[in-house]
């Protein structure tokens, strides 16, 4: 299992960063192998990882080479090897993680890539250049994704 939390900040990032870290710590039992956080003035992505694929190098959040796209994923992409082979001449892969193909597909197709993915997953991708999120899940909803909005932030998290 994994856990991730995404906050689209609408108020002071200092206080919300503390809250995101606290929420992430409370969910550490769902992903005891790695804790990772991306934090900026506009967004926070926190991730707790249970290693399944690329256990040594799949720490999340994942980044593209320019660090302008940030990705947190819960799940597994079954067809990642075929996608990686297809995209490797146009995308510089940073890890062996099955989930990194989401970043490569986003770079190539924008938001129109979900039909290319086979697996069970929920993800949040933050595009720092556009200050925009893409939140998605598998077609069957095996990995659910919960969404909430408050005056301080918008929050998304998978829950199984």
Phi, psi and omega in degrees: 000160178225174172209138169219154179226135180237131176238122172266107193284134176237003179213195184306118182292336183299310182292319181290329176297317177300317180295318179297317178295322178295315179297319179297316179299321180294337181258010184302330179297339179279343181206075188281356187273339182196140172239129180222146182222136167248130179221131173222183178289346184248337187207152172226129172237121177244141185219135172246128190242136166253117187287127176232303179251137182052062187299335182269337188231012186260026181302142179238160002297152176265153182229151168284174184300326181274357182059030178260345176241129183238135187227133170236132186226143168242117177137200182216136177260109186292324184262027184297325182293318178294319179294318179299316180297318181294326187260352190296336179278350182241355182221136180269097181291137182262335185221179172261010182297136177298332185282342182296340178298337177297317177297318180296317179294320179297318179299322183277321190241358188067216184283357186267047183239355187303324180293344178282341185270135172240127180155195175236120189195156164223142182213159170230126179241125177253125177258103184292331179294321181263352188050054184222153177250151165233119180243128182215168177213169180296161187296330181268351182074029178300315173261110181284158178228125182256140185229136177216149178231134175231180178290340182267326186195163168254134186235140175226141180202137173281149179219128181241000000 
